[in-house]
JSON list of C-alpha atoms in Angstrom, two decimals:
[
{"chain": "A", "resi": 1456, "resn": "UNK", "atom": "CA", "xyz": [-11.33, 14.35, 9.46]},
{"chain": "A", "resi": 1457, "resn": "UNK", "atom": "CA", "xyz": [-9.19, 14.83, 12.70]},
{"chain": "A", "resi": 1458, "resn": "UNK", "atom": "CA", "xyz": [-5.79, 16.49, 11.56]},
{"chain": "A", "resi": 1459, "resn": "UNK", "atom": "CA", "xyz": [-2.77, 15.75, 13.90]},
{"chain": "A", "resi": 1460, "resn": "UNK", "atom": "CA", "xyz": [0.47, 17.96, 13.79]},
{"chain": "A", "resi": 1461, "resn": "UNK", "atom": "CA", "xyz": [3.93, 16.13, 14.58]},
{"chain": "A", "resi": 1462, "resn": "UNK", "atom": "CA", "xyz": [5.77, 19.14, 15.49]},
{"chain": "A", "resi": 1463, "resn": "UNK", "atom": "CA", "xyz": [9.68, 19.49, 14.90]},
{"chain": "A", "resi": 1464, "resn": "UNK", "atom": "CA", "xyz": [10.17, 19.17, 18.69]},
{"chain": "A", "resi": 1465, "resn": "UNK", "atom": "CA", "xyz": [8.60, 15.89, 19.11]},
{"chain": "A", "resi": 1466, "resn": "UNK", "atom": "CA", "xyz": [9.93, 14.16, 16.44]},
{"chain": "A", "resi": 1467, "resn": "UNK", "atom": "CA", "xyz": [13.47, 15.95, 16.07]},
{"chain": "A", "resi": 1468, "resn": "UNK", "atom": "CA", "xyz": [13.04, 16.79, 12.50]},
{"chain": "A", "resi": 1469, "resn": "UNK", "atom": "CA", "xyz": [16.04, 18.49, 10.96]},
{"chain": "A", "resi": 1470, "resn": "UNK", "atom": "CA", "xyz": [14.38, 20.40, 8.25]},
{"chain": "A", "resi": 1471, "resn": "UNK", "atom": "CA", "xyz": [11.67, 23.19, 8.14]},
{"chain": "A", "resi": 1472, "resn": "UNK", "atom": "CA", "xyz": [8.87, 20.19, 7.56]},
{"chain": "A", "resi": 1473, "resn": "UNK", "atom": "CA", "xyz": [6.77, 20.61, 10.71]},
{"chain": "A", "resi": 1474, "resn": "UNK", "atom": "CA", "xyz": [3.29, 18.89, 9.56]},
{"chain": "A", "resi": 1475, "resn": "UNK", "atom": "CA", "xyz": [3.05, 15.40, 8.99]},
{"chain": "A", "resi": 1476, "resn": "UNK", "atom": "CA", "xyz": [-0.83, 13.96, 8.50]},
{"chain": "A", "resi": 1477, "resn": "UNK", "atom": "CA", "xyz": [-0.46, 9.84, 6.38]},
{"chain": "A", "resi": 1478, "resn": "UNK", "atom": "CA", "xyz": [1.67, 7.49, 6.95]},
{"chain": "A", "resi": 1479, "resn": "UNK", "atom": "CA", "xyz": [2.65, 5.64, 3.20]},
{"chain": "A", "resi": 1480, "resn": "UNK", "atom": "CA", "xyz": [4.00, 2.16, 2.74]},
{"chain": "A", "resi": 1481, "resn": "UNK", "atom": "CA", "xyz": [4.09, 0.31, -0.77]},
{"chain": "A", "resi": 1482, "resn": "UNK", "atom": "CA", "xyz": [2.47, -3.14, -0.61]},
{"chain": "A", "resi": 1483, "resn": "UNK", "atom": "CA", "xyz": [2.96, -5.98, -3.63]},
{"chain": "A", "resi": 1484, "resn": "UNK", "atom": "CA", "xyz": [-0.50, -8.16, -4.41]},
{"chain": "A", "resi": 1485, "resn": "UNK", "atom": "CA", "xyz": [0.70, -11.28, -6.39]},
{"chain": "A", "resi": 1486, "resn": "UNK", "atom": "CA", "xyz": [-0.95, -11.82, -9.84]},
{"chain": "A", "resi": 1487, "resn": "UNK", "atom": "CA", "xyz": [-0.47, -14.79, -12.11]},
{"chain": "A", "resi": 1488, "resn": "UNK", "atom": "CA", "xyz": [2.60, -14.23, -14.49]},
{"chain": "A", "resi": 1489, "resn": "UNK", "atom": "CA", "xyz": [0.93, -12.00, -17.39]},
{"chain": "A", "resi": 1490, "resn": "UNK", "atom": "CA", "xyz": [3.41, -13.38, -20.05]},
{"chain": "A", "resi": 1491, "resn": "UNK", "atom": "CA", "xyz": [5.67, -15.77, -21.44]},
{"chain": "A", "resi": 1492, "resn": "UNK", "atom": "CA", "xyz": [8.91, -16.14, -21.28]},
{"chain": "A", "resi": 1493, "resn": "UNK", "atom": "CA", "xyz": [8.53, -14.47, -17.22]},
{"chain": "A", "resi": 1494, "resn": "UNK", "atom": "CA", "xyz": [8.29, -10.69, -17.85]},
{"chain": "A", "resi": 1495, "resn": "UNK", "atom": "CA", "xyz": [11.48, -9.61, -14.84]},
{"chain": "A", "resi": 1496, "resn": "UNK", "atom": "CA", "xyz": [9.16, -6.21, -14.88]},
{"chain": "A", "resi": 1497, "resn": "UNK", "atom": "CA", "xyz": [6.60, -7.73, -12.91]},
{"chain": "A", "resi": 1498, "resn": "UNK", "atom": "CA", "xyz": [8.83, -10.02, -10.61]},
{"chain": "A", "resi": 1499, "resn": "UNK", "atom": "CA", "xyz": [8.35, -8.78, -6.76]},
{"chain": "A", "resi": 1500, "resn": "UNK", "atom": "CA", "xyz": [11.51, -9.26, -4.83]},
{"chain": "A", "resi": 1501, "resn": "UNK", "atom": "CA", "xyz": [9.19, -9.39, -1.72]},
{"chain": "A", "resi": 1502, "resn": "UNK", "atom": "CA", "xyz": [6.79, -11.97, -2.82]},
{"chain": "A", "resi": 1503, "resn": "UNK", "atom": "CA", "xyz": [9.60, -13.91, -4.93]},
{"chain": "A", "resi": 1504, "resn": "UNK", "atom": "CA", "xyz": [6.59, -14.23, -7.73]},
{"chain": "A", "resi": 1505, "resn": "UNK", "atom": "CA", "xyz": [5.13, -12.10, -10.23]},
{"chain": "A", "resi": 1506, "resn": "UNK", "atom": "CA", "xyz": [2.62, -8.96, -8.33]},
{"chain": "A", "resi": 1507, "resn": "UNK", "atom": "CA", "xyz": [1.87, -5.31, -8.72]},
{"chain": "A", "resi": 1508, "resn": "UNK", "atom": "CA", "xyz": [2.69, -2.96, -6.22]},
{"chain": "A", "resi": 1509, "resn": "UNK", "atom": "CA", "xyz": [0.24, -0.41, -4.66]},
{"chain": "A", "resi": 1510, "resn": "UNK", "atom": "CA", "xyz": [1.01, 3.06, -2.54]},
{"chain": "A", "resi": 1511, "resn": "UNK", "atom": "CA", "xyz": [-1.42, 3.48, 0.50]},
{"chain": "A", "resi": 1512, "resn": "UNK", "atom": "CA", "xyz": [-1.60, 6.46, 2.60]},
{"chain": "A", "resi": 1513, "resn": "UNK", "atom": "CA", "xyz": [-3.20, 6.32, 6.29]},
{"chain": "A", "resi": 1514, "resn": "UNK", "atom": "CA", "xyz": [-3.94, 9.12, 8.02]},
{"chain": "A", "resi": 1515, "resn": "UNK", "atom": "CA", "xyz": [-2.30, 9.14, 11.56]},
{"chain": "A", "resi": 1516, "resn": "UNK", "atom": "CA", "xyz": [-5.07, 11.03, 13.50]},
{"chain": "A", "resi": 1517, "resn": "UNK", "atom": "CA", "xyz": [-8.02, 9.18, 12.30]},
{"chain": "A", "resi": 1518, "resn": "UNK", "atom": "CA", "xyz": [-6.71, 5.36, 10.99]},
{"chain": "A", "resi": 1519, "resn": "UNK", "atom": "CA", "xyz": [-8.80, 5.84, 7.29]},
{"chain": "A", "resi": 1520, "resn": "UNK", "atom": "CA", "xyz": [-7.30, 4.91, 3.90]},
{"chain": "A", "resi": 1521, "resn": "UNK", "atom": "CA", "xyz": [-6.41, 8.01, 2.26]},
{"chain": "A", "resi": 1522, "resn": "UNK", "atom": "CA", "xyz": [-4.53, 7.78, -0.46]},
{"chain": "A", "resi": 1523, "resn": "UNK", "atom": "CA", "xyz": [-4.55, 4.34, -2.97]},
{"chain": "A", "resi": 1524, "resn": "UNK", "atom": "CA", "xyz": [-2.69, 4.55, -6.50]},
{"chain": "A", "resi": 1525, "resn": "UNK", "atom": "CA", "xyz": [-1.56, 1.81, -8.30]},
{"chain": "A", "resi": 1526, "resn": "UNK", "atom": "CA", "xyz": [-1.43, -0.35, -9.73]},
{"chain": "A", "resi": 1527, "resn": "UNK", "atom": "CA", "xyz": [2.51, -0.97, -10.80]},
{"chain": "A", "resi": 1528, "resn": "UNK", "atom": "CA", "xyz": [5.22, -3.41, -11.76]},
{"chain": "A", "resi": 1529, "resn": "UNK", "atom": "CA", "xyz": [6.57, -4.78, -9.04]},
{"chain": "A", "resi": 1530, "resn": "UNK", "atom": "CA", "xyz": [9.64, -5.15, -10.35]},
{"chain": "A", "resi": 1531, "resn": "UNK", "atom": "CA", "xyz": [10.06, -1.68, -12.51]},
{"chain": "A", "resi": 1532, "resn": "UNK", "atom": "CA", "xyz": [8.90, 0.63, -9.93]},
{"chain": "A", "resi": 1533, "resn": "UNK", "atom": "CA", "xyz": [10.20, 0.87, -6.38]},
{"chain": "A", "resi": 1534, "resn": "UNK", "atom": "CA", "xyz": [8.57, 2.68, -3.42]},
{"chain": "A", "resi": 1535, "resn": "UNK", "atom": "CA", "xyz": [9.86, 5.87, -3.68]},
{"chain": "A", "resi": 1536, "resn": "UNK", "atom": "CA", "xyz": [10.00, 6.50, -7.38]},
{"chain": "A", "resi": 1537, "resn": "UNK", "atom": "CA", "xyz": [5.94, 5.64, -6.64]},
{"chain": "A", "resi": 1538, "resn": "UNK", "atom": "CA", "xyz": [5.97, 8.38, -4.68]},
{"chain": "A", "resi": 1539, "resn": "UNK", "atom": "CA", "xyz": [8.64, 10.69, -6.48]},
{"chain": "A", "resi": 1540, "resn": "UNK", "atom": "CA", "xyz": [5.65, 10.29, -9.45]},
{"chain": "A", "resi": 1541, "resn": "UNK", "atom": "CA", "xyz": [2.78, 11.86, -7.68]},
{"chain": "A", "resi": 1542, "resn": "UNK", "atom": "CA", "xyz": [2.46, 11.71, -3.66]},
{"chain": "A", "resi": 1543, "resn": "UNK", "atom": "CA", "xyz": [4.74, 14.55, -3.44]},
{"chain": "A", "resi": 1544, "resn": "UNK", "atom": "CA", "xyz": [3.39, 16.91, -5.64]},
{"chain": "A", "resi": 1545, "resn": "UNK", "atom": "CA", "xyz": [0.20, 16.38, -3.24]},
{"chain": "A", "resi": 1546, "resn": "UNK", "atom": "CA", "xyz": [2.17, 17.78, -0.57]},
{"chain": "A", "resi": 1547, "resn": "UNK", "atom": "CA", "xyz": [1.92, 21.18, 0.95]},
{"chain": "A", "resi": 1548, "resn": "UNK", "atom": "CA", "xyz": [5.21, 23.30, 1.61]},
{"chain": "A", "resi": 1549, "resn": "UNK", "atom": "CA", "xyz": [5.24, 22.15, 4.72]},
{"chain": "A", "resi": 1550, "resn": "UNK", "atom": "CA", "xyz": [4.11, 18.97, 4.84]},
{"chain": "A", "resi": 1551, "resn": "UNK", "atom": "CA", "xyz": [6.32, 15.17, 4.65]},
{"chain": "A", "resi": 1552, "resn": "UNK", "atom": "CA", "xyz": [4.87, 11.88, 5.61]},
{"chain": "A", "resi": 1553, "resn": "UNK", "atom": "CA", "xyz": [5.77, 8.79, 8.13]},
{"chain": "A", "resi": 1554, "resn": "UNK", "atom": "CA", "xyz": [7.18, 5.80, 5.66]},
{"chain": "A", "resi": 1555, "resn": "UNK", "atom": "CA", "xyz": [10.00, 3.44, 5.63]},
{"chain": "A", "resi": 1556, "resn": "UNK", "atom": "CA", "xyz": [13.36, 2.55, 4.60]},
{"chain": "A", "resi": 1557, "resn": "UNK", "atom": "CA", "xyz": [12.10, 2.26, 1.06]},
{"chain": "A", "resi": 1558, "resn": "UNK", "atom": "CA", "xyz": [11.20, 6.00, 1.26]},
{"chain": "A", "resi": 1559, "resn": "UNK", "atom": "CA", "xyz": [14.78, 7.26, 2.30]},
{"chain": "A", "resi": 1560, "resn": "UNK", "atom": "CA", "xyz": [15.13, 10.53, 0.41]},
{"chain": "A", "resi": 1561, "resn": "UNK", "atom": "CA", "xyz": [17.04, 12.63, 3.18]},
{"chain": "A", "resi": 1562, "resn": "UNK", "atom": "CA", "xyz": [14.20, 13.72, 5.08]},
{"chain": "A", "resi": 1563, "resn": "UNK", "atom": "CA", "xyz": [13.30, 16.04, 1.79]},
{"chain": "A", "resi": 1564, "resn": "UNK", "atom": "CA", "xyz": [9.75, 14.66, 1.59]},
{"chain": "A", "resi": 1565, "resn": "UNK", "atom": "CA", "xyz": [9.69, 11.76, 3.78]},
{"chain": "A", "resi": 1566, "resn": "UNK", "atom": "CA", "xyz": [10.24, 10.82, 7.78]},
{"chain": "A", "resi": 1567, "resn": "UNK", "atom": "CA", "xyz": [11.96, 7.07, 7.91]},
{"chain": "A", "resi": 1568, "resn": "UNK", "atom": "CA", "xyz": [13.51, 5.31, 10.57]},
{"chain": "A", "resi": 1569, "resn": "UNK", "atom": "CA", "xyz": [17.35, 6.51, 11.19]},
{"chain": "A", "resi": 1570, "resn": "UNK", "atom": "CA", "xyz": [18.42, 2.76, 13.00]},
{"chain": "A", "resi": 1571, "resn": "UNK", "atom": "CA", "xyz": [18.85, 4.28, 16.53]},
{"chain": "A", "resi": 1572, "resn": "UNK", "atom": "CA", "xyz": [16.98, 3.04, 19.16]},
{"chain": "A", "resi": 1573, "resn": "UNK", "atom": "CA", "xyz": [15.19, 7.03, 20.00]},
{"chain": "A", "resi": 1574, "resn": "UNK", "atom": "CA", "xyz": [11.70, 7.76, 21.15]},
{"chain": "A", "resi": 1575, "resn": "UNK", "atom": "CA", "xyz": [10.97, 9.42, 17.70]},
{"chain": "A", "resi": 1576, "resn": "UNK", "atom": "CA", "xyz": [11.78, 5.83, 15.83]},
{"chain": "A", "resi": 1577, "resn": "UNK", "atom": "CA", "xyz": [9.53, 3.99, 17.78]},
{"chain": "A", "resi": 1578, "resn": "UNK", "atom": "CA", "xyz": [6.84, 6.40, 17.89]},
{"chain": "A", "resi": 1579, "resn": "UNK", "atom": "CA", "xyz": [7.32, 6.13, 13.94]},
{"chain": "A", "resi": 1580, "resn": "UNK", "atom": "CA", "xyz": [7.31, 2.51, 14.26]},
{"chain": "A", "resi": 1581, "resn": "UNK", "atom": "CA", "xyz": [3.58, 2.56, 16.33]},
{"chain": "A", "resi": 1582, "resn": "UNK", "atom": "CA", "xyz": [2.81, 4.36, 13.05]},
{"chain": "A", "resi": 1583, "resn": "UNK", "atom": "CA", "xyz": [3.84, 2.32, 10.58]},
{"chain": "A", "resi": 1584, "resn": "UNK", "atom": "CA", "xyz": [2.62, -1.11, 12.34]},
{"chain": "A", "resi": 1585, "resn": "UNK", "atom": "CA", "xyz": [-0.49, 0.40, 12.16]},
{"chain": "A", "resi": 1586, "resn": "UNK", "atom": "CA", "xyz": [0.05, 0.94, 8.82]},
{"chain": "A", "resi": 1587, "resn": "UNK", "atom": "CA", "xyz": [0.86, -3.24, 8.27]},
{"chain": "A", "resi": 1588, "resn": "UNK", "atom": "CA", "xyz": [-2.08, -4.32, 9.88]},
{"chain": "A", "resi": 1589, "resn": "UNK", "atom": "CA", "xyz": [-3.97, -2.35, 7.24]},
{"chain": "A", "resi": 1590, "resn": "UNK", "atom": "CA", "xyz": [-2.08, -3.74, 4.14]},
{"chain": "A", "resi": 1591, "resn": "UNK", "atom": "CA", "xyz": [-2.56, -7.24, 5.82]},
{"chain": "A", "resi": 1592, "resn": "UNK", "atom": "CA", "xyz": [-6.23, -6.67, 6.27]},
{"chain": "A", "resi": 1593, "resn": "UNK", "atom": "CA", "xyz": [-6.44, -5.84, 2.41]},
{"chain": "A", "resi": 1594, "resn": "UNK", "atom": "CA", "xyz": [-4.25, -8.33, 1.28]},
{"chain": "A", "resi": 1595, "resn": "UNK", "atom": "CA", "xyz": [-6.36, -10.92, 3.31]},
{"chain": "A", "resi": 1596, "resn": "UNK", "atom": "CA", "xyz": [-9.63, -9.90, 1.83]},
{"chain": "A", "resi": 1597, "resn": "UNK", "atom": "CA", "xyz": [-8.41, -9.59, -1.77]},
{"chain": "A", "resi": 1598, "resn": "UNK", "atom": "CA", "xyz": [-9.31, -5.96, -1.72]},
{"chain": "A", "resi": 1599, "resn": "UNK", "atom": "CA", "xyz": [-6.70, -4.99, -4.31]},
{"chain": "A", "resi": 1600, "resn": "UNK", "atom": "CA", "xyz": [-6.62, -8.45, -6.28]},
{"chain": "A", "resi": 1601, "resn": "UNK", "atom": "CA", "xyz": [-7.16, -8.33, -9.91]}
]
């Protein structure tokens, strides 16, 4: 697998982080409501309906899944306590990842947009449309349906 190094210089990172290999981005499959009355735990703010939310990692060098784990409440677990639970204990010293707004943690694990219009947000954002097309492409073949 090809590994590609963002380093500090090109993307303007403020920290010591100076490898960055996946992007990650959360994506909500809807499900049929598993109980009555409607269980708020499950409710996906995205999808206005009942779903369970998945964490996918794509590597940036080579376009292949890398990381799937999941499934979650939609509505009890947000993107970055996903993360905060196991992605980043998968991390080298050394290492962050490419995500967005939903990832904001101060640049301590994660690289997210900052709202300016800079070379290093839309190179992020080449990333992480990327990234879309992927979740699309599984949500449109019921890959992660249950």
């Amino acid at each position: 697998m090809e590994k590609v190094v963002w380093e500090n210089r090109f993307l303007g990172v403020q920290n010591r982080r100076n490898k960055c290999f996946v992007s990650v981005d959360g994506t909500d499959v809807p499900i049929q409501e598993p109980a009555r009355p409607i269980d708020r735990s499950y409710f996906s703010h995205k999808l206005n309906r009942a779903a369970l939310r998945y964490e996918l990692a794509v590597g940036i060098g080579s376009g292949y899944i890398v990381w799937v784990h999941g499934p979650f409440p939609a509505g009890e677990w947000s993107d970055i306590n996903i993360a905060r639970r196991s992605l980043v204990h998968f991390l080298d010293h050394d290492e962050y990842y490419i995500a967005d707004g939903g990832y904001r943690d101060g640049n301590q694990y994660s690289m997210t947009p900052g709202g300016r219009s800079s070379y290093r947000d839309r190179q992020m954002g080449v990333v992480r449309s990327r990234h879309e097309t992927i979740n699309s492409r599984l949500k449109g073949w019921k890959v992660l349906s249950v």
